[in-house]
């Protein structure tokens, strides 16, 4: 599988040399954090055929059926402060949208901050985890889960209404190694100018949350408002129903459309 994926990487991309493929792991993000702690270099890529404990934001699980999705984590070691890289999840989301568009001819949208969406349903998600020492990043693990060839019955019943795969949306076969190669390629390109906030202009175009009425769940409290803007760091500017405007950061909140998943 490693060779099949590497075929789709440009020869000059060194990340093919630090690519690890596993048939099954608990979570590629968890394993990547272990490997990073043991000194795995920048650009180490972990891919799994399936995960038994795939994780999403806010402690949620990520359904990872064998051979039907892309379950991938990359270890990055940018030399900067965490504060300079608040937009990392946004940059990854845009890069994955670019790869899907180039490889499959359809561009997903983004539901703030980390969900990839097609046809109003969840196509995948990104889980970014940072190790920070005195404000500086020791390493970042960027995890991506992307539904590729699942049929509705392959998803657990509780997410069947809100999840979908790329293949079922485009109605054509999805070549998983080719798409995986395209994603690694885009992430490698992204890494070359990681500190630039230029990603936010593309993110703004892809983000379907902007302009929507949303519910915001914070510390078990639900409030309602309208998403009116994005900051350069990827914060969501919300106008609450009491008229107050506030920027919410991804760490603290979960958002839903007022009338459904998106
Ligand atoms: C989310 O939906 O909130 C993010 C989902 C991220 C899932 C990916 S799959 C590969 C990597 N390993 C994990 O355990 N999670 C991420």
mmCIF file of C-alpha atoms and ligand atoms in Angstrom:
data_model
loop_
_atom_site.group_PDB
_atom_site.id
_atom_site.type_symbol
_atom_site.label_atom_id
_atom_site.label_comp_id
_atom_site.label_asym_id
_atom_site.label_seq_id
_atom_site.Cartn_x
_atom_site.Cartn_y
_atom_site.Cartn_z
ATOM 1 C CA UNK A 1 0.000 0.000 0.000
ATOM 2 C CA UNK A 2 2.891 2.354 0.819
ATOM 3 C CA UNK A 3 4.250 1.873 -2.728
ATOM 4 C CA UNK A 4 0.799 2.359 -4.273
ATOM 5 C CA UNK A 5 0.449 5.708 -2.498
ATOM 6 C CA UNK A 6 4.048 6.856 -3.107
ATOM 7 C CA UNK A 7 3.523 6.446 -6.874
ATOM 8 C CA UNK A 8 1.265 9.489 -6.713
ATOM 9 C CA UNK A 9 3.811 11.699 -4.929
ATOM 10 C CA UNK A 10 6.214 13.899 -6.873
ATOM 11 C CA UNK A 11 9.777 12.537 -6.796
ATOM 12 C CA UNK A 12 10.997 15.614 -4.925
ATOM 13 C CA UNK A 13 8.539 15.127 -2.034
ATOM 14 C CA UNK A 14 10.578 13.648 0.846
ATOM 15 C CA UNK A 15 7.473 12.676 2.814
ATOM 16 C CA UNK A 16 7.259 9.440 0.795
ATOM 17 C CA UNK A 17 10.384 8.254 2.658
ATOM 18 C CA UNK A 18 8.809 8.818 6.071
ATOM 19 C CA UNK A 19 5.450 7.304 5.200
ATOM 20 C CA UNK A 20 4.201 4.435 7.374
ATOM 21 C CA UNK A 21 1.214 2.284 6.494
ATOM 22 C CA UNK A 22 -0.565 0.160 9.129
ATOM 23 C CA UNK A 23 -3.328 -2.339 8.485
ATOM 24 C CA UNK A 24 -5.095 -1.421 11.730
ATOM 25 C CA UNK A 25 -4.315 0.938 14.610
ATOM 26 C CA UNK A 26 -6.335 2.403 17.460
ATOM 27 C CA UNK A 27 -5.848 5.959 16.168
ATOM 28 C CA UNK A 28 -3.235 7.331 13.782
ATOM 29 C CA UNK A 29 -3.224 10.584 15.787
ATOM 30 C CA UNK A 30 -2.495 8.747 19.041
ATOM 31 C CA UNK A 31 0.269 6.726 17.410
ATOM 32 C CA UNK A 32 1.682 9.851 15.719
ATOM 33 C CA UNK A 33 1.876 11.598 19.092
ATOM 34 C CA UNK A 34 3.760 8.604 20.531
ATOM 35 C CA UNK A 35 6.141 8.579 17.570
ATOM 36 C CA UNK A 36 6.639 12.348 17.748
ATOM 37 C CA UNK A 37 7.453 12.001 21.454
ATOM 38 C CA UNK A 38 10.127 9.490 20.482
ATOM 39 C CA UNK A 39 11.631 11.897 17.951
ATOM 40 C CA UNK A 40 9.920 11.042 14.634
ATOM 41 C CA UNK A 41 10.915 13.761 12.143
ATOM 42 C CA UNK A 42 8.934 16.526 10.515
ATOM 43 C CA UNK A 43 6.922 15.117 7.613
ATOM 44 C CA UNK A 44 6.332 11.672 9.117
ATOM 45 C CA UNK A 45 3.066 10.384 7.646
ATOM 46 C CA UNK A 46 0.985 7.618 9.233
ATOM 47 C CA UNK A 47 -1.835 5.967 7.321
ATOM 48 C CA UNK A 48 -4.088 3.179 8.535
ATOM 49 C CA UNK A 49 -6.361 0.780 6.681
ATOM 50 C CA UNK A 50 -8.707 0.992 9.658
ATOM 51 C CA UNK A 51 -8.872 2.447 13.166
ATOM 52 C CA UNK A 52 -10.470 0.856 16.193
ATOM 53 C CA UNK A 53 -10.601 4.108 18.178
ATOM 54 C CA UNK A 54 -10.526 6.933 15.610
ATOM 55 C CA UNK A 55 -11.034 10.254 17.369
ATOM 56 C CA UNK A 56 -12.627 13.557 16.394
ATOM 57 C CA UNK A 57 -12.899 16.954 18.063
ATOM 58 C CA UNK A 58 -14.656 17.370 21.399
ATOM 59 C CA UNK A 59 -13.968 13.743 22.376
ATOM 60 C CA UNK A 60 -16.149 12.358 19.592
ATOM 61 C CA UNK A 61 -15.313 9.132 17.784
ATOM 62 C CA UNK A 62 -14.574 8.912 14.072
ATOM 63 C CA UNK A 63 -15.986 5.890 12.261
ATOM 64 C CA UNK A 64 -13.097 4.239 10.363
ATOM 65 C CA UNK A 65 -14.356 1.248 8.377
ATOM 66 C CA UNK A 66 -11.613 -0.945 6.924
ATOM 67 C CA UNK A 67 -10.376 0.079 3.483
ATOM 68 C CA UNK A 68 -13.238 2.510 2.897
ATOM 69 C CA UNK A 69 -11.723 5.779 4.004
ATOM 70 C CA UNK A 70 -8.483 7.676 4.391
ATOM 71 C CA UNK A 71 -7.210 7.751 7.970
ATOM 72 C CA UNK A 72 -4.022 9.762 7.984
ATOM 73 C CA UNK A 73 -1.871 11.783 10.395
ATOM 74 C CA UNK A 74 1.178 13.918 9.694
ATOM 75 C CA UNK A 75 3.769 15.028 12.228
ATOM 76 C CA UNK A 76 4.904 18.626 11.709
ATOM 77 C CA UNK A 77 7.672 20.400 13.597
ATOM 78 C CA UNK A 78 7.298 24.060 12.646
ATOM 79 C CA UNK A 79 9.710 26.345 14.468
ATOM 80 C CA UNK A 80 7.274 28.892 15.808
ATOM 81 C CA UNK A 81 4.969 29.813 18.632
ATOM 82 C CA UNK A 82 1.586 28.124 18.902
ATOM 83 C CA UNK A 83 0.043 31.594 18.599
ATOM 84 C CA UNK A 84 1.464 31.912 15.081
ATOM 85 C CA UNK A 85 -0.219 28.735 13.934
ATOM 86 C CA UNK A 86 -3.786 29.097 15.127
ATOM 87 C CA UNK A 87 -4.863 28.831 11.488
ATOM 88 C CA UNK A 88 -3.321 25.345 11.027
ATOM 89 C CA UNK A 89 -6.615 23.426 10.895
ATOM 90 C CA UNK A 90 -7.945 25.944 8.342
ATOM 91 C CA UNK A 91 -4.843 25.561 6.158
ATOM 92 C CA UNK A 92 -5.180 21.762 6.272
ATOM 93 C CA UNK A 93 -8.892 21.929 5.414
ATOM 94 C CA UNK A 94 -8.223 24.090 2.342
ATOM 95 C CA UNK A 95 -5.360 21.799 1.244
ATOM 96 C CA UNK A 96 -7.580 18.727 1.500
ATOM 97 C CA UNK A 97 -10.324 20.490 -0.501
ATOM 98 C CA UNK A 98 -7.693 21.291 -3.170
ATOM 99 C CA UNK A 99 -6.583 17.646 -3.301
ATOM 100 C CA UNK A 100 -10.141 16.286 -3.546
ATOM 101 C CA UNK A 101 -10.980 18.784 -6.276
ATOM 102 C CA UNK A 102 -7.852 17.980 -8.306
ATOM 103 C CA UNK A 103 -8.217 14.239 -7.875
ATOM 104 C CA UNK A 104 -12.004 13.769 -8.040
ATOM 105 C CA UNK A 105 -13.368 16.899 -9.729
ATOM 106 C CA UNK A 106 -15.564 18.044 -6.874
ATOM 107 C CA UNK A 107 -14.712 20.582 -4.175
ATOM 108 C CA UNK A 108 -15.998 19.946 -0.653
ATOM 109 C CA UNK A 109 -17.131 22.819 1.545
ATOM 110 C CA UNK A 110 -15.978 23.389 5.097
ATOM 111 C CA UNK A 111 -18.202 23.596 8.149
ATOM 112 C CA UNK A 112 -16.280 25.669 10.698
ATOM 113 C CA UNK A 113 -13.825 24.752 11.809
ATOM 114 C CA UNK A 114 -12.765 21.294 10.793
ATOM 115 C CA UNK A 115 -15.563 19.427 9.032
ATOM 116 C CA UNK A 116 -15.473 18.681 5.303
ATOM 117 C CA UNK A 117 -18.927 18.683 3.785
ATOM 118 C CA UNK A 118 -20.540 17.529 0.534
ATOM 119 C CA UNK A 119 -24.216 17.589 -0.294
ATOM 120 C CA UNK A 120 -25.009 18.901 3.192
ATOM 121 C CA UNK A 121 -23.432 15.854 4.861
ATOM 122 C CA UNK A 122 -20.139 15.141 6.620
ATOM 123 C CA UNK A 123 -17.438 13.860 4.281
ATOM 124 C CA UNK A 124 -14.635 13.976 6.820
ATOM 125 C CA UNK A 125 -12.874 15.932 9.484
ATOM 126 C CA UNK A 126 -9.562 17.179 10.758
ATOM 127 C CA UNK A 127 -8.142 16.766 14.234
ATOM 128 C CA UNK A 128 -5.130 18.952 15.044
ATOM 129 C CA UNK A 129 -3.204 18.266 18.238
ATOM 130 C CA UNK A 130 -0.271 20.367 19.438
ATOM 131 C CA UNK A 131 2.513 19.718 21.904
ATOM 132 C CA UNK A 132 3.613 23.079 23.288
ATOM 133 C CA UNK A 133 6.546 24.041 25.509
ATOM 134 C CA UNK A 134 6.738 27.615 26.860
ATOM 135 C CA UNK A 135 4.511 28.797 24.026
ATOM 136 C CA UNK A 136 6.619 27.140 21.313
ATOM 137 C CA UNK A 137 5.372 24.212 19.261
ATOM 138 C CA UNK A 138 7.333 21.012 19.874
ATOM 139 C CA UNK A 139 5.263 19.190 17.325
ATOM 140 C CA UNK A 140 1.853 19.285 15.699
ATOM 141 C CA UNK A 141 -0.095 16.216 14.666
ATOM 142 C CA UNK A 142 -2.566 16.871 11.903
ATOM 143 C CA UNK A 143 -5.121 14.074 11.506
ATOM 144 C CA UNK A 144 -7.499 13.651 8.602
ATOM 145 C CA UNK A 145 -10.382 11.236 8.232
ATOM 146 C CA UNK A 146 -12.095 11.176 4.837
ATOM 147 C CA UNK A 147 -15.020 8.966 3.847
ATOM 148 C CA UNK A 148 -14.201 7.557 0.409
ATOM 149 C CA UNK A 149 -16.157 4.463 -0.615
ATOM 150 C CA UNK A 150 -18.663 3.769 2.178
ATOM 151 C CA UNK A 151 -22.266 2.977 1.397
ATOM 152 C CA UNK A 152 -24.869 4.273 3.857
ATOM 153 C CA UNK A 153 -24.958 0.903 5.663
ATOM 154 C CA UNK A 154 -21.191 1.066 6.314
ATOM 155 C CA UNK A 155 -21.697 3.979 8.727
ATOM 156 C CA UNK A 156 -22.916 3.393 12.295
ATOM 157 C CA UNK A 157 -26.659 3.953 12.472
ATOM 158 C CA UNK A 158 -26.358 7.069 14.618
ATOM 159 C CA UNK A 159 -24.442 9.000 11.919
ATOM 160 C CA UNK A 160 -26.078 7.477 8.818
ATOM 161 C CA UNK A 161 -28.214 10.572 8.261
ATOM 162 C CA UNK A 162 -25.336 13.026 8.457
ATOM 163 C CA UNK A 163 -22.360 11.156 6.929
ATOM 164 C CA UNK A 164 -21.578 10.416 3.305
ATOM 165 C CA UNK A 165 -18.705 9.169 1.161
ATOM 166 C CA UNK A 166 -17.070 10.780 -1.822
ATOM 167 C CA UNK A 167 -17.918 7.791 -4.014
ATOM 168 C CA UNK A 168 -21.603 7.896 -3.227
ATOM 169 C CA UNK A 169 -21.657 11.644 -3.939
ATOM 170 C CA UNK A 170 -19.824 11.608 -7.275
ATOM 171 C CA UNK A 171 -21.225 8.260 -8.415
ATOM 172 C CA UNK A 172 -17.803 7.141 -9.673
ATOM 173 C CA UNK A 173 -15.083 4.937 -8.227
ATOM 174 C CA UNK A 174 -12.689 6.694 -5.888
ATOM 175 C CA UNK A 175 -9.067 5.562 -6.147
ATOM 176 C CA UNK A 176 -7.983 5.707 -2.483
ATOM 177 C CA UNK A 177 -4.173 5.459 -3.027
ATOM 178 C CA UNK A 178 -4.339 8.177 -5.706
ATOM 179 C CA UNK A 179 -6.386 10.500 -3.521
ATOM 180 C CA UNK A 180 -4.132 9.786 -0.518
ATOM 181 C CA UNK A 181 -1.094 10.710 -2.636
ATOM 182 C CA UNK A 182 -2.809 13.928 -3.770
ATOM 183 C CA UNK A 183 -3.583 14.855 -0.151
ATOM 184 C CA UNK A 184 -0.015 14.255 1.041
ATOM 185 C CA UNK A 185 1.233 16.292 -1.916
ATOM 186 C CA UNK A 186 -1.026 19.240 -1.008
ATOM 187 C CA UNK A 187 -0.077 19.050 2.674
ATOM 188 C CA UNK A 188 3.590 19.099 1.713
ATOM 189 C CA UNK A 189 2.979 22.181 -0.459
ATOM 190 C CA UNK A 190 1.040 23.783 2.397
ATOM 191 C CA UNK A 191 3.930 23.168 4.766
ATOM 192 C CA UNK A 192 6.249 25.261 2.581
ATOM 193 C CA UNK A 193 4.356 28.420 3.557
ATOM 194 C CA UNK A 194 2.677 27.328 6.732
ATOM 195 C CA UNK A 195 3.066 30.603 8.593
ATOM 196 C CA UNK A 196 1.372 32.618 5.885
ATOM 197 C CA UNK A 197 -2.227 33.502 6.636
ATOM 198 C CA UNK A 198 -3.064 33.474 2.916
ATOM 199 C CA UNK A 199 -4.986 30.236 3.462
ATOM 200 C CA UNK A 200 -7.723 32.208 5.166
ATOM 201 C CA UNK A 201 -8.964 33.811 1.928
ATOM 202 C CA UNK A 202 -9.549 30.368 0.406
ATOM 203 C CA UNK A 203 -10.976 29.105 3.698
ATOM 204 C CA UNK A 204 -13.483 31.952 3.711
ATOM 205 C CA UNK A 205 -14.691 30.960 0.242
ATOM 206 C CA UNK A 206 -15.072 27.296 1.217
ATOM 207 C CA UNK A 207 -16.641 27.900 4.633
ATOM 208 C CA UNK A 208 -20.402 27.369 4.477
ATOM 209 C CA UNK A 209 -20.905 28.415 8.090
ATOM 210 C CA UNK A 210 -20.492 32.107 7.296
ATOM 211 C CA UNK A 211 -23.781 33.952 7.100
ATOM 212 C CA UNK A 212 -25.653 31.075 8.773
ATOM 213 C CA UNK A 213 -27.811 31.042 11.859
ATOM 214 C CA UNK A 214 -26.042 28.658 14.228
ATOM 215 C CA UNK A 215 -26.306 27.031 17.634
ATOM 216 C CA UNK A 216 -23.181 27.244 19.742
ATOM 217 C CA UNK A 217 -22.565 24.632 22.422
ATOM 218 C CA UNK A 218 -20.095 25.853 25.025
ATOM 219 C CA UNK A 219 -19.510 24.267 28.427
ATOM 220 C CA UNK A 220 -22.866 22.460 28.057
ATOM 221 C CA UNK A 221 -24.680 25.706 27.348
ATOM 222 C CA UNK A 222 -26.420 26.337 24.056
ATOM 223 C CA UNK A 223 -26.699 29.816 22.620
ATOM 224 C CA UNK A 224 -27.876 31.040 19.249
ATOM 225 C CA UNK A 225 -26.447 33.537 16.852
ATOM 226 C CA UNK A 226 -25.302 34.263 13.354
ATOM 227 C CA UNK A 227 -21.811 33.557 12.000
ATOM 228 C CA UNK A 228 -20.766 36.938 10.614
ATOM 229 C CA UNK A 229 -17.012 36.687 10.047
ATOM 230 C CA UNK A 230 -13.682 34.952 10.416
ATOM 231 C CA UNK A 231 -10.509 36.302 11.991
ATOM 232 C CA UNK A 232 -7.040 35.854 10.447
ATOM 233 C CA UNK A 233 -6.466 33.072 13.016
ATOM 234 C CA UNK A 234 -9.574 31.148 12.042
ATOM 235 C CA UNK A 235 -11.750 32.361 14.937
ATOM 236 C CA UNK A 236 -15.475 32.597 14.162
ATOM 237 C CA UNK A 237 -17.114 35.967 14.730
ATOM 238 C CA UNK A 238 -20.621 35.394 16.029
ATOM 239 C CA UNK A 239 -23.396 37.892 16.543
ATOM 240 C CA UNK A 240 -25.457 36.480 19.381
ATOM 241 C CA UNK A 241 -29.207 36.928 19.562
ATOM 242 C CA UNK A 242 -28.739 39.481 22.379
ATOM 243 C CA UNK A 243 -26.890 41.678 19.843
ATOM 244 C CA UNK A 244 -23.401 41.099 21.281
ATOM 245 C CA UNK A 245 -20.606 40.150 18.922
ATOM 246 C CA UNK A 246 -17.913 37.715 20.062
ATOM 247 C CA UNK A 247 -15.118 35.694 18.475
ATOM 248 C CA UNK A 248 -15.248 32.021 19.379
ATOM 249 C CA UNK A 249 -12.182 29.780 19.126
ATOM 250 C CA UNK A 250 -12.329 26.188 18.037
ATOM 251 C CA UNK A 251 -11.072 24.730 21.317
ATOM 252 C CA UNK A 252 -14.141 25.706 23.254
ATOM 253 C CA UNK A 253 -17.168 25.226 21.082
ATOM 254 C CA UNK A 254 -19.160 22.947 18.894
ATOM 255 C CA UNK A 255 -21.529 24.466 16.392
ATOM 256 C CA UNK A 256 -24.572 23.209 14.494
ATOM 257 C CA UNK A 257 -26.827 24.763 11.935
ATOM 258 C CA UNK A 258 -30.113 25.769 13.564
ATOM 259 C CA UNK A 259 -32.015 23.207 11.519
ATOM 260 C CA UNK A 260 -29.572 20.381 10.890
ATOM 261 C CA UNK A 261 -25.989 19.212 10.683
ATOM 262 C CA UNK A 262 -24.710 21.988 8.406
HETATM 263 C C1 LIG B 1 -13.643 15.348 13.555
HETATM 264 O O1 LIG B 1 -14.541 14.873 12.865
HETATM 265 O O2 LIG B 1 -13.865 16.080 14.538
HETATM 266 C C2 LIG B 1 -12.212 15.070 13.175
HETATM 267 C C3 LIG B 1 -12.020 13.657 12.713
HETATM 268 C C4 LIG B 1 -10.573 13.322 12.508
HETATM 269 C C5 LIG B 1 -10.384 11.855 12.210
HETATM 270 C C6 LIG B 1 -8.976 11.520 11.849
HETATM 271 S S1 LIG B 1 -8.830 9.885 11.212
HETATM 272 C C7 LIG B 1 -7.108 9.975 11.300
HETATM 273 C C8 LIG B 1 -6.774 10.685 12.589
HETATM 274 N N1 LIG B 1 -6.747 9.741 13.690
HETATM 275 C C9 LIG B 1 -7.712 9.978 14.566
HETATM 276 O O3 LIG B 1 -7.934 9.297 15.589
HETATM 277 N N2 LIG B 1 -8.427 11.033 14.191
HETATM 278 C C10 LIG B 1 -7.948 11.614 12.958
#
